[in-house]
């Protein structure tokens, strides 16, 4: 009784962990679990304890990206309690992120709250969203260590540590931007992966436009301030360059006429832009970007300094805004996990997206990769791959639960069914000025339909509008597009 009372008290203190509603009591289901819980109490770690017989099994999902959000959406909450642990409480619709940087879309139009994706986290008594980061995992004890996320401002709560016990654990924590160890990238460049990145780009861009109008500024300084450099010629870099050039031609030249001749965009790529697209589409994109005023430079960045970067041929490129978009790789957290790794350094998984050598642990999305022993190819870090993996794993876990294998170390494991197979549906990218590319080939070597131009732009917008998660955000996106068409982009710096 004394131990149970102590545990209930600890659980009450756990309310400091950011959640939508209060946590349930940590009720140990065995003497061993109770002893472990008492040890945790002595160390001052409150949290969510293991589920007991007769309760729903608990699935803990780390991350709210494409993979984690699709998993959350499709999990059967009649048989599972869902706990989502992530440093952000929303999913970002990344294909439209570049459009928010220049005001084509508003930021909230592409952010989908977790509670709307999976209502159970705000309504079900055993399901939660926790605004926190996972800092470690104990596969033997079926627990994870977490630390709450704060804004780092005054009068906010100090970060608090706690533990969460799981029956099934899913890593969907994404990846980080690759810098290739180039000095100065992290300090001076802005990545384009999150809403706050887009907000920073927009603020910096508008600030530079206004500062360039200040009397007494030299011609050289004006040209530097208004030089926007994009590093990386993949879909994100090309789409951002296209949006930026469209913004310059339609809005800047009308509203900042004093500096319209100084602003320019440079796109730097080591090889070819859009290397995964059909060669004809690559050429179309190149021609379209050049026609829009984008300068294409083939080279490798060797050093990034506060106001300029240096290429491998020694050329110095001054900039006022530097956006870095050169792909993604495994995060330090993923690298630190005691799990086997795929050839690219991500969490290694088998054909059923399970992490071998540990029970009840799975990994999906950009943080995962097939182990070399599976003989499967490395999958690209694409939204459609991550979403498909989330959908597949939700189906697998739902079958497992219905077969009686939902709880930790359950003896009644369901047949996992067929392994995960990825089929590429094609690629799309916009290049500005109401032009886009649609490549429906299943691979670089295969044949298929390839389109470019205004019709492709309509397909691009229609496809992504239907993929936006909620009807609310679909409405917002459509209204934003219409407003931009009729009245131009908002240039307020807020």
GROMACS .gro file of C-alpha atoms in nm:
model
  494
    1UNK     CA    1   0.000   0.000   0.000
    2UNK     CA    2   0.283   0.237   0.091
    3UNK     CA    3   0.458   0.172  -0.240
    4UNK     CA    4   0.135   0.224  -0.432
    5UNK     CA    5   0.070   0.551  -0.250
    6UNK     CA    6   0.421   0.671  -0.325
    7UNK     CA    7   0.381   0.587  -0.691
    8UNK     CA    8   0.051   0.772  -0.713
    9UNK     CA    9   0.218   1.074  -0.558
   10UNK     CA   10   0.499   1.058  -0.811
   11UNK     CA   11   0.251   1.040  -1.093
   12UNK     CA   12   0.083   1.355  -0.968
   13UNK     CA   13   0.419   1.531  -0.984
   14UNK     CA   14   0.455   1.413  -1.344
   15UNK     CA   15   0.198   1.670  -1.448
   16UNK     CA   16   0.488   1.899  -1.528
   17UNK     CA   17   0.529   1.697  -1.847
   18UNK     CA   18   0.339   1.882  -2.118
   19UNK     CA   19   0.026   1.684  -2.200
   20UNK     CA   20  -0.331   1.747  -2.299
   21UNK     CA   21  -0.468   1.596  -1.979
   22UNK     CA   22  -0.360   1.432  -1.652
   23UNK     CA   23  -0.162   1.111  -1.645
   24UNK     CA   24  -0.299   0.786  -1.511
   25UNK     CA   25  -0.158   0.628  -1.197
   26UNK     CA   26   0.155   0.417  -1.242
   27UNK     CA   27   0.026   0.079  -1.130
   28UNK     CA   28   0.299  -0.189  -1.120
   29UNK     CA   29   0.179  -0.530  -1.240
   30UNK     CA   30   0.446  -0.739  -1.065
   31UNK     CA   31   0.688  -0.732  -0.774
   32UNK     CA   32   0.976  -0.673  -1.013
   33UNK     CA   33   0.799  -0.381  -1.175
   34UNK     CA   34   0.716  -0.234  -0.835
   35UNK     CA   35   1.080  -0.262  -0.729
   36UNK     CA   36   1.190  -0.092  -1.049
   37UNK     CA   37   0.932   0.179  -0.992
   38UNK     CA   38   1.062   0.240  -0.639
   39UNK     CA   39   1.413   0.273  -0.779
   40UNK     CA   40   1.286   0.532  -1.024
   41UNK     CA   41   1.112   0.715  -0.742
   42UNK     CA   42   1.437   0.738  -0.548
   43UNK     CA   43   1.605   0.885  -0.854
   44UNK     CA   44   1.326   1.140  -0.894
   45UNK     CA   45   1.194   1.024  -1.232
   46UNK     CA   46   0.814   1.037  -1.252
   47UNK     CA   47   0.636   0.919  -1.562
   48UNK     CA   48   0.392   0.680  -1.726
   49UNK     CA   49   0.434   0.328  -1.593
   50UNK     CA   50   0.368  -0.005  -1.761
   51UNK     CA   51   0.016  -0.107  -1.855
   52UNK     CA   52  -0.154  -0.377  -1.652
   53UNK     CA   53  -0.362  -0.675  -1.748
   54UNK     CA   54  -0.706  -0.568  -1.866
   55UNK     CA   55  -0.587  -0.227  -1.989
   56UNK     CA   56  -0.523  -0.129  -2.347
   57UNK     CA   57  -0.171  -0.183  -2.475
   58UNK     CA   58   0.030   0.137  -2.518
   59UNK     CA   59   0.196   0.240  -2.844
   60UNK     CA   60   0.456   0.516  -2.803
   61UNK     CA   61   0.531   0.711  -3.121
   62UNK     CA   62   0.837   0.936  -3.137
   63UNK     CA   63   0.781   1.209  -3.395
   64UNK     CA   64   0.510   1.395  -3.584
   65UNK     CA   65   0.647   1.387  -3.937
   66UNK     CA   66   0.492   1.211  -4.235
   67UNK     CA   67   0.557   0.862  -4.101
   68UNK     CA   68   0.455   0.923  -3.741
   69UNK     CA   69   0.144   1.122  -3.834
   70UNK     CA   70   0.014   0.857  -4.073
   71UNK     CA   71   0.076   0.590  -3.809
   72UNK     CA   72  -0.109   0.794  -3.547
   73UNK     CA   73  -0.400   0.850  -3.783
   74UNK     CA   74  -0.445   0.481  -3.870
   75UNK     CA   75  -0.385   0.315  -3.532
   76UNK     CA   76  -0.693   0.144  -3.387
   77UNK     CA   77  -0.749   0.332  -3.061
   78UNK     CA   78  -1.023   0.092  -2.956
   79UNK     CA   79  -0.742  -0.152  -2.873
   80UNK     CA   80  -0.445   0.077  -2.819
   81UNK     CA   81  -0.363   0.376  -2.603
   82UNK     CA   82  -0.144   0.614  -2.802
   83UNK     CA   83   0.132   0.831  -2.658
   84UNK     CA   84   0.307   1.066  -2.898
   85UNK     CA   85   0.635   1.221  -2.782
   86UNK     CA   86   0.769   1.500  -3.004
   87UNK     CA   87   0.922   1.850  -2.982
   88UNK     CA   88   0.640   1.995  -3.196
   89UNK     CA   89   0.265   1.943  -3.165
   90UNK     CA   90   0.190   1.946  -3.536
   91UNK     CA   91   0.277   1.787  -3.868
   92UNK     CA   92   0.428   2.008  -4.139
   93UNK     CA   93   0.304   1.959  -4.496
   94UNK     CA   94   0.658   1.992  -4.632
   95UNK     CA   95   0.580   1.999  -5.009
   96UNK     CA   96   0.425   2.344  -4.960
   97UNK     CA   97   0.681   2.476  -4.711
   98UNK     CA   98   0.875   2.675  -4.973
   99UNK     CA   99   0.556   2.864  -5.062
  100UNK     CA  100   0.529   3.003  -4.708
  101UNK     CA  101   0.875   3.166  -4.724
  102UNK     CA  102   0.757   3.435  -4.966
  103UNK     CA  103   0.396   3.471  -4.851
  104UNK     CA  104   0.222   3.259  -5.116
  105UNK     CA  105   0.080   3.057  -4.826
  106UNK     CA  106   0.046   3.138  -4.458
  107UNK     CA  107   0.235   2.922  -4.210
  108UNK     CA  108  -0.070   2.781  -4.029
  109UNK     CA  109  -0.214   2.658  -4.357
  110UNK     CA  110   0.048   2.382  -4.373
  111UNK     CA  111   0.063   2.292  -4.002
  112UNK     CA  112  -0.172   2.013  -3.889
  113UNK     CA  113  -0.215   1.974  -3.508
  114UNK     CA  114  -0.159   1.624  -3.373
  115UNK     CA  115  -0.492   1.639  -3.189
  116UNK     CA  116  -0.668   1.678  -3.523
  117UNK     CA  117  -0.474   1.390  -3.681
  118UNK     CA  118  -0.547   1.157  -3.388
  119UNK     CA  119  -0.823   1.294  -3.160
  120UNK     CA  120  -0.754   1.024  -2.898
  121UNK     CA  121  -0.451   1.216  -2.765
  122UNK     CA  122  -0.683   1.489  -2.636
  123UNK     CA  123  -0.992   1.281  -2.558
  124UNK     CA  124  -0.899   0.927  -2.453
  125UNK     CA  125  -0.804   0.889  -2.082
  126UNK     CA  126  -0.500   0.672  -2.164
  127UNK     CA  127  -0.364   0.859  -2.466
  128UNK     CA  128  -0.145   1.169  -2.461
  129UNK     CA  129   0.065   1.408  -2.660
  130UNK     CA  130   0.383   1.498  -2.468
  131UNK     CA  131   0.584   1.802  -2.577
  132UNK     CA  132   0.923   1.647  -2.513
  133UNK     CA  133   1.228   1.485  -2.666
  134UNK     CA  134   1.330   1.126  -2.620
  135UNK     CA  135   1.682   1.120  -2.476
  136UNK     CA  136   1.731   0.746  -2.433
  137UNK     CA  137   1.572   0.403  -2.449
  138UNK     CA  138   1.589   0.091  -2.232
  139UNK     CA  139   1.464  -0.199  -2.448
  140UNK     CA  140   1.490  -0.451  -2.163
  141UNK     CA  141   1.270  -0.245  -1.930
  142UNK     CA  142   1.047  -0.128  -2.218
  143UNK     CA  143   1.090   0.238  -2.116
  144UNK     CA  144   1.213   0.558  -2.276
  145UNK     CA  145   1.371   0.861  -2.110
  146UNK     CA  146   1.225   1.199  -2.202
  147UNK     CA  147   1.287   1.566  -2.136
  148UNK     CA  148   1.027   1.838  -2.183
  149UNK     CA  149   1.076   2.105  -2.449
  150UNK     CA  150   1.045   2.473  -2.360
  151UNK     CA  151   1.081   2.793  -2.561
  152UNK     CA  152   1.389   2.895  -2.367
  153UNK     CA  153   1.226   3.224  -2.269
  154UNK     CA  154   1.179   3.380  -1.927
  155UNK     CA  155   0.904   3.254  -1.698
  156UNK     CA  156   0.881   2.917  -1.878
  157UNK     CA  157   0.905   2.585  -1.699
  158UNK     CA  158   1.248   2.437  -1.650
  159UNK     CA  159   1.300   2.121  -1.859
  160UNK     CA  160   1.176   1.817  -1.667
  161UNK     CA  161   1.281   1.457  -1.706
  162UNK     CA  162   1.043   1.163  -1.696
  163UNK     CA  163   1.001   0.809  -1.823
  164UNK     CA  164   0.736   0.645  -2.037
  165UNK     CA  165   0.680   0.270  -2.042
  166UNK     CA  166   0.571   0.118  -2.373
  167UNK     CA  167   0.424  -0.198  -2.512
  168UNK     CA  168   0.520  -0.103  -2.867
  169UNK     CA  169   0.774   0.168  -2.949
  170UNK     CA  170   0.795   0.335  -3.290
  171UNK     CA  171   1.082   0.561  -3.388
  172UNK     CA  172   0.957   0.817  -3.642
  173UNK     CA  173   1.187   1.101  -3.541
  174UNK     CA  174   1.304   1.199  -3.887
  175UNK     CA  175   1.649   1.313  -3.997
  176UNK     CA  176   1.863   1.625  -3.993
  177UNK     CA  177   1.996   1.843  -4.272
  178UNK     CA  178   2.332   1.735  -4.411
  179UNK     CA  179   2.611   1.990  -4.380
  180UNK     CA  180   2.897   1.757  -4.490
  181UNK     CA  181   3.107   1.902  -4.210
  182UNK     CA  182   3.148   2.232  -4.397
  183UNK     CA  183   3.257   2.506  -4.161
  184UNK     CA  184   3.006   2.783  -4.098
  185UNK     CA  185   2.694   2.617  -4.241
  186UNK     CA  186   2.516   2.568  -3.909
  187UNK     CA  187   2.603   2.920  -3.791
  188UNK     CA  188   2.519   3.121  -4.103
  189UNK     CA  189   2.281   2.923  -4.326
  190UNK     CA  190   1.909   2.865  -4.280
  191UNK     CA  191   1.770   2.519  -4.345
  192UNK     CA  192   1.424   2.461  -4.491
  193UNK     CA  193   1.265   2.173  -4.300
  194UNK     CA  194   1.041   2.330  -4.035
  195UNK     CA  195   0.790   2.613  -4.012
  196UNK     CA  196   1.027   2.819  -3.798
  197UNK     CA  197   1.289   2.789  -4.075
  198UNK     CA  198   1.041   2.933  -4.326
  199UNK     CA  199   0.951   3.209  -4.079
  200UNK     CA  200   1.318   3.301  -4.036
  201UNK     CA  201   1.373   3.307  -4.414
  202UNK     CA  202   1.072   3.533  -4.463
  203UNK     CA  203   1.179   3.773  -4.187
  204UNK     CA  204   1.537   3.788  -4.318
  205UNK     CA  205   1.426   3.843  -4.677
  206UNK     CA  206   1.190   4.128  -4.591
  207UNK     CA  207   1.441   4.282  -4.349
  208UNK     CA  208   1.708   4.289  -4.619
  209UNK     CA  209   1.465   4.449  -4.864
  210UNK     CA  210   1.386   4.727  -4.617
  211UNK     CA  211   1.748   4.779  -4.506
  212UNK     CA  212   1.862   4.812  -4.866
  213UNK     CA  213   1.646   5.126  -4.896
  214UNK     CA  214   1.836   5.305  -4.617
  215UNK     CA  215   2.015   5.620  -4.745
  216UNK     CA  216   2.393   5.605  -4.764
  217UNK     CA  217   2.420   5.232  -4.828
  218UNK     CA  218   2.690   5.152  -5.084
  219UNK     CA  219   2.611   4.982  -5.413
  220UNK     CA  220   2.822   4.683  -5.311
  221UNK     CA  221   2.640   4.641  -4.980
  222UNK     CA  222   2.301   4.668  -5.150
  223UNK     CA  223   2.395   4.392  -5.392
  224UNK     CA  224   2.515   4.172  -5.107
  225UNK     CA  225   2.207   4.228  -4.892
  226UNK     CA  226   1.976   4.145  -5.181
  227UNK     CA  227   2.167   3.841  -5.305
  228UNK     CA  228   1.975   3.526  -5.212
  229UNK     CA  229   2.187   3.211  -5.241
  230UNK     CA  230   2.035   2.862  -5.238
  231UNK     CA  231   2.268   2.563  -5.197
  232UNK     CA  232   2.128   2.232  -5.322
  233UNK     CA  233   1.952   2.161  -5.650
  234UNK     CA  234   1.704   1.901  -5.531
  235UNK     CA  235   1.326   1.956  -5.535
  236UNK     CA  236   1.331   2.176  -5.223
  237UNK     CA  237   1.609   2.402  -5.350
  238UNK     CA  238   1.457   2.432  -5.698
  239UNK     CA  239   1.105   2.500  -5.566
  240UNK     CA  240   1.231   2.765  -5.326
  241UNK     CA  241   1.435   2.930  -5.604
  242UNK     CA  242   1.126   2.929  -5.827
  243UNK     CA  243   0.905   3.078  -5.556
  244UNK     CA  244   1.167   3.341  -5.480
  245UNK     CA  245   1.210   3.443  -5.845
  246UNK     CA  246   0.831   3.464  -5.883
  247UNK     CA  247   0.813   3.680  -5.570
  248UNK     CA  248   1.079   3.913  -5.713
  249UNK     CA  249   0.912   3.947  -6.053
  250UNK     CA  250   0.554   3.989  -5.929
  251UNK     CA  251   0.590   4.168  -5.597
  252UNK     CA  252   0.935   4.312  -5.528
  253UNK     CA  253   0.962   4.499  -5.859
  254UNK     CA  254   0.625   4.664  -5.792
  255UNK     CA  255   0.663   4.745  -5.423
  256UNK     CA  256   1.039   4.797  -5.387
  257UNK     CA  257   1.110   4.982  -5.710
  258UNK     CA  258   1.418   5.157  -5.563
  259UNK     CA  259   1.607   4.829  -5.527
  260UNK     CA  260   1.445   4.611  -5.791
  261UNK     CA  261   1.761   4.603  -6.003
  262UNK     CA  262   1.979   4.480  -5.715
  263UNK     CA  263   1.793   4.169  -5.599
  264UNK     CA  264   1.899   3.837  -5.750
  265UNK     CA  265   1.893   3.463  -5.684
  266UNK     CA  266   2.178   3.212  -5.724
  267UNK     CA  267   2.128   2.835  -5.707
  268UNK     CA  268   2.444   2.632  -5.639
  269UNK     CA  269   2.452   2.258  -5.713
  270UNK     CA  270   2.750   2.021  -5.725
  271UNK     CA  271   2.612   1.821  -6.018
  272UNK     CA  272   2.280   1.854  -6.202
  273UNK     CA  273   1.965   2.002  -6.057
  274UNK     CA  274   1.676   1.758  -6.000
  275UNK     CA  275   1.901   1.460  -6.074
  276UNK     CA  276   1.621   1.207  -6.008
  277UNK     CA  277   1.394   1.358  -6.276
  278UNK     CA  278   1.375   1.275  -6.646
  279UNK     CA  279   1.651   1.445  -6.847
  280UNK     CA  280   1.398   1.647  -7.051
  281UNK     CA  281   1.236   1.776  -6.734
  282UNK     CA  282   1.576   1.872  -6.594
  283UNK     CA  283   1.648   2.075  -6.905
  284UNK     CA  284   1.305   2.239  -6.889
  285UNK     CA  285   1.363   2.333  -6.524
  286UNK     CA  286   1.706   2.475  -6.608
  287UNK     CA  287   1.567   2.686  -6.893
  288UNK     CA  288   1.273   2.806  -6.684
  289UNK     CA  289   1.488   2.909  -6.388
  290UNK     CA  290   1.733   3.098  -6.610
  291UNK     CA  291   1.441   3.272  -6.782
  292UNK     CA  292   1.315   3.375  -6.436
  293UNK     CA  293   1.647   3.536  -6.354
  294UNK     CA  294   1.797   3.260  -6.138
  295UNK     CA  295   2.172   3.220  -6.183
  296UNK     CA  296   2.276   2.852  -6.185
  297UNK     CA  297   2.624   2.773  -6.057
  298UNK     CA  298   2.785   2.429  -6.064
  299UNK     CA  299   3.026   2.396  -5.776
  300UNK     CA  300   3.094   2.272  -5.424
  301UNK     CA  301   3.083   2.498  -5.120
  302UNK     CA  302   3.404   2.473  -4.918
  303UNK     CA  303   3.353   2.739  -4.651
  304UNK     CA  304   3.071   2.960  -4.525
  305UNK     CA  305   3.151   3.294  -4.365
  306UNK     CA  306   2.913   3.556  -4.216
  307UNK     CA  307   2.863   3.749  -4.543
  308UNK     CA  308   3.006   3.524  -4.812
  309UNK     CA  309   3.073   3.163  -4.907
  310UNK     CA  310   3.370   3.018  -5.091
  311UNK     CA  311   3.344   2.758  -5.368
  312UNK     CA  312   3.590   2.484  -5.455
  313UNK     CA  313   3.729   2.689  -5.746
  314UNK     CA  314   3.810   2.977  -5.509
  315UNK     CA  315   3.518   3.198  -5.617
  316UNK     CA  316   3.372   3.411  -5.339
  317UNK     CA  317   2.995   3.451  -5.339
  318UNK     CA  318   2.860   3.731  -5.114
  319UNK     CA  319   2.508   3.684  -4.981
  320UNK     CA  320   2.243   3.847  -4.768
  321UNK     CA  321   2.032   3.532  -4.735
  322UNK     CA  322   2.172   3.177  -4.749
  323UNK     CA  323   1.935   2.880  -4.765
  324UNK     CA  324   2.087   2.531  -4.732
  325UNK     CA  325   1.902   2.238  -4.889
  326UNK     CA  326   2.143   1.951  -4.960
  327UNK     CA  327   1.955   1.647  -4.835
  328UNK     CA  328   1.923   1.478  -4.497
  329UNK     CA  329   2.111   1.227  -4.284
  330UNK     CA  330   2.090   1.051  -3.950
  331UNK     CA  331   2.057   1.278  -3.645
  332UNK     CA  332   2.298   1.258  -3.349
  333UNK     CA  333   2.016   1.103  -3.143
  334UNK     CA  334   1.964   0.824  -3.397
  335UNK     CA  335   2.339   0.763  -3.416
  336UNK     CA  336   2.355   0.730  -3.037
  337UNK     CA  337   2.090   0.458  -3.013
  338UNK     CA  338   2.215   0.106  -2.925
  339UNK     CA  339   2.056  -0.053  -3.232
  340UNK     CA  340   2.199  -0.201  -3.551
  341UNK     CA  341   2.235   0.060  -3.824
  342UNK     CA  342   2.162   0.058  -4.195
  343UNK     CA  343   2.444   0.137  -4.443
  344UNK     CA  344   2.346   0.506  -4.436
  345UNK     CA  345   2.368   0.526  -4.054
  346UNK     CA  346   1.996   0.515  -3.982
  347UNK     CA  347   1.814   0.273  -3.751
  348UNK     CA  348   1.835  -0.066  -3.920
  349UNK     CA  349   1.506  -0.249  -3.980
  350UNK     CA  350   1.397  -0.575  -4.140
  351UNK     CA  351   1.136  -0.622  -4.412
  352UNK     CA  352   0.855  -0.565  -4.158
  353UNK     CA  353   1.009  -0.240  -4.026
  354UNK     CA  354   1.106  -0.410  -3.700
  355UNK     CA  355   1.435  -0.339  -3.524
  356UNK     CA  356   1.611  -0.678  -3.496
  357UNK     CA  357   1.751  -0.807  -3.167
  358UNK     CA  358   1.498  -0.608  -2.958
  359UNK     CA  359   1.132  -0.684  -2.905
  360UNK     CA  360   0.843  -0.448  -2.970
  361UNK     CA  361   1.055  -0.174  -3.135
  362UNK     CA  362   0.998  -0.041  -3.488
  363UNK     CA  363   1.139   0.243  -3.698
  364UNK     CA  364   0.982   0.425  -3.994
  365UNK     CA  365   1.046   0.731  -4.206
  366UNK     CA  366   1.374   0.915  -4.259
  367UNK     CA  367   1.527   0.782  -3.935
  368UNK     CA  368   1.513   0.421  -4.060
  369UNK     CA  369   1.672   0.215  -4.333
  370UNK     CA  370   1.680  -0.148  -4.438
  371UNK     CA  371   1.967  -0.353  -4.296
  372UNK     CA  372   2.219  -0.475  -4.550
  373UNK     CA  373   2.125  -0.835  -4.465
  374UNK     CA  374   1.774  -0.781  -4.607
  375UNK     CA  375   1.915  -0.727  -4.956
  376UNK     CA  376   1.678  -0.435  -5.010
  377UNK     CA  377   1.774  -0.106  -5.172
  378UNK     CA  378   1.811   0.215  -4.973
  379UNK     CA  379   1.482   0.404  -4.993
  380UNK     CA  380   1.487   0.777  -5.073
  381UNK     CA  381   1.406   1.026  -4.798
  382UNK     CA  382   1.069   1.122  -4.945
  383UNK     CA  383   0.735   1.208  -4.788
  384UNK     CA  384   0.560   0.934  -4.987
  385UNK     CA  385   0.801   0.669  -4.853
  386UNK     CA  386   0.748   0.780  -4.494
  387UNK     CA  387   0.370   0.801  -4.528
  388UNK     CA  388   0.350   0.457  -4.687
  389UNK     CA  389   0.560   0.310  -4.405
  390UNK     CA  390   0.335   0.469  -4.143
  391UNK     CA  391   0.027   0.324  -4.310
  392UNK     CA  392   0.186  -0.022  -4.338
  393UNK     CA  393   0.302  -0.031  -3.976
  394UNK     CA  394  -0.037   0.081  -3.843
  395UNK     CA  395  -0.196  -0.211  -4.027
  396UNK     CA  396   0.064  -0.451  -3.886
  397UNK     CA  397   0.018  -0.328  -3.528
  398UNK     CA  398  -0.361  -0.340  -3.557
  399UNK     CA  399  -0.344  -0.704  -3.670
  400UNK     CA  400  -0.104  -0.783  -3.386
  401UNK     CA  401  -0.340  -0.629  -3.131
  402UNK     CA  402  -0.643  -0.818  -3.263
  403UNK     CA  403  -0.448  -1.144  -3.239
  404UNK     CA  404  -0.375  -1.076  -2.872
  405UNK     CA  405  -0.016  -0.965  -2.915
  406UNK     CA  406  -0.050  -0.597  -2.838
  407UNK     CA  407   0.116  -0.597  -2.494
  408UNK     CA  408   0.489  -0.602  -2.429
  409UNK     CA  409   0.660  -0.939  -2.465
  410UNK     CA  410   0.328  -1.096  -2.556
  411UNK     CA  411   0.339  -1.465  -2.639
  412UNK     CA  412   0.050  -1.442  -2.883
  413UNK     CA  413   0.224  -1.271  -3.172
  414UNK     CA  414   0.023  -1.232  -3.490
  415UNK     CA  415   0.155  -1.329  -3.830
  416UNK     CA  416   0.313  -1.001  -3.949
  417UNK     CA  417   0.179  -1.061  -4.297
  418UNK     CA  418   0.355  -0.955  -4.617
  419UNK     CA  419   0.672  -0.743  -4.585
  420UNK     CA  420   0.680  -0.375  -4.669
  421UNK     CA  421   0.726  -0.305  -5.040
  422UNK     CA  422   0.770   0.047  -5.173
  423UNK     CA  423   0.639   0.141  -5.516
  424UNK     CA  424   0.736   0.487  -5.635
  425UNK     CA  425   0.437   0.691  -5.753
  426UNK     CA  426   0.637   0.962  -5.927
  427UNK     CA  427   0.783   1.303  -5.848
  428UNK     CA  428   0.664   1.661  -5.884
  429UNK     CA  429   0.825   2.002  -5.847
  430UNK     CA  430   0.726   2.360  -5.923
  431UNK     CA  431   0.974   2.597  -6.088
  432UNK     CA  432   0.782   2.925  -6.049
  433UNK     CA  433   0.574   3.138  -6.286
  434UNK     CA  434   0.289   2.883  -6.279
  435UNK     CA  435   0.510   2.611  -6.427
  436UNK     CA  436   0.582   2.268  -6.279
  437UNK     CA  437   0.726   1.925  -6.356
  438UNK     CA  438   0.546   1.591  -6.323
  439UNK     CA  439   0.756   1.275  -6.358
  440UNK     CA  440   0.546   0.958  -6.327
  441UNK     CA  441   0.827   0.709  -6.387
  442UNK     CA  442   0.870   0.447  -6.113
  443UNK     CA  443   1.250   0.474  -6.130
  444UNK     CA  444   1.522   0.663  -6.315
  445UNK     CA  445   1.572   0.371  -6.552
  446UNK     CA  446   1.207   0.297  -6.629
  447UNK     CA  447   0.981   0.464  -6.884
  448UNK     CA  448   0.672   0.664  -6.799
  449UNK     CA  449   0.478   0.984  -6.847
  450UNK     CA  450   0.669   1.310  -6.804
  451UNK     CA  451   0.499   1.650  -6.823
  452UNK     CA  452   0.613   2.009  -6.787
  453UNK     CA  453   0.443   2.347  -6.804
  454UNK     CA  454   0.116   2.502  -6.692
  455UNK     CA  455  -0.083   2.176  -6.710
  456UNK     CA  456   0.175   2.017  -6.481
  457UNK     CA  457   0.135   2.312  -6.245
  458UNK     CA  458  -0.241   2.246  -6.223
  459UNK     CA  459  -0.169   1.876  -6.156
  460UNK     CA  460   0.088   1.973  -5.891
  461UNK     CA  461  -0.151   2.203  -5.708
  462UNK     CA  462  -0.446   1.964  -5.735
  463UNK     CA  463  -0.246   1.667  -5.610
  464UNK     CA  464  -0.107   1.846  -5.307
  465UNK     CA  465  -0.436   2.014  -5.223
  466UNK     CA  466  -0.599   1.671  -5.195
  467UNK     CA  467  -0.309   1.543  -4.982
  468UNK     CA  468  -0.341   1.816  -4.717
  469UNK     CA  469  -0.466   1.627  -4.411
  470UNK     CA  470  -0.774   1.822  -4.299
  471UNK     CA  471  -1.054   1.994  -4.488
  472UNK     CA  472  -0.984   2.302  -4.276
  473UNK     CA  473  -0.630   2.336  -4.407
  474UNK     CA  474  -0.735   2.250  -4.763
  475UNK     CA  475  -0.972   2.545  -4.744
  476UNK     CA  476  -0.697   2.771  -4.606
  477UNK     CA  477  -0.450   2.666  -4.878
  478UNK     CA  478  -0.704   2.725  -5.156
  479UNK     CA  479  -0.797   3.067  -5.015
  480UNK     CA  480  -0.429   3.163  -4.979
  481UNK     CA  481  -0.362   3.071  -5.342
  482UNK     CA  482  -0.663   3.274  -5.458
  483UNK     CA  483  -0.566   3.574  -5.244
  484UNK     CA  484  -0.211   3.571  -5.381
  485UNK     CA  485  -0.341   3.550  -5.737
  486UNK     CA  486  -0.579   3.844  -5.693
  487UNK     CA  487  -0.386   4.075  -5.460
  488UNK     CA  488  -0.025   3.959  -5.460
  489UNK     CA  489   0.177   3.834  -5.164
  490UNK     CA  490   0.170   3.989  -4.819
  491UNK     CA  491   0.499   4.171  -4.755
  492UNK     CA  492   0.437   4.261  -4.391
  493UNK     CA  493   0.728   4.173  -4.162
  494UNK     CA  494   0.568   4.043  -3.843
   0.00000   0.00000   0.00000
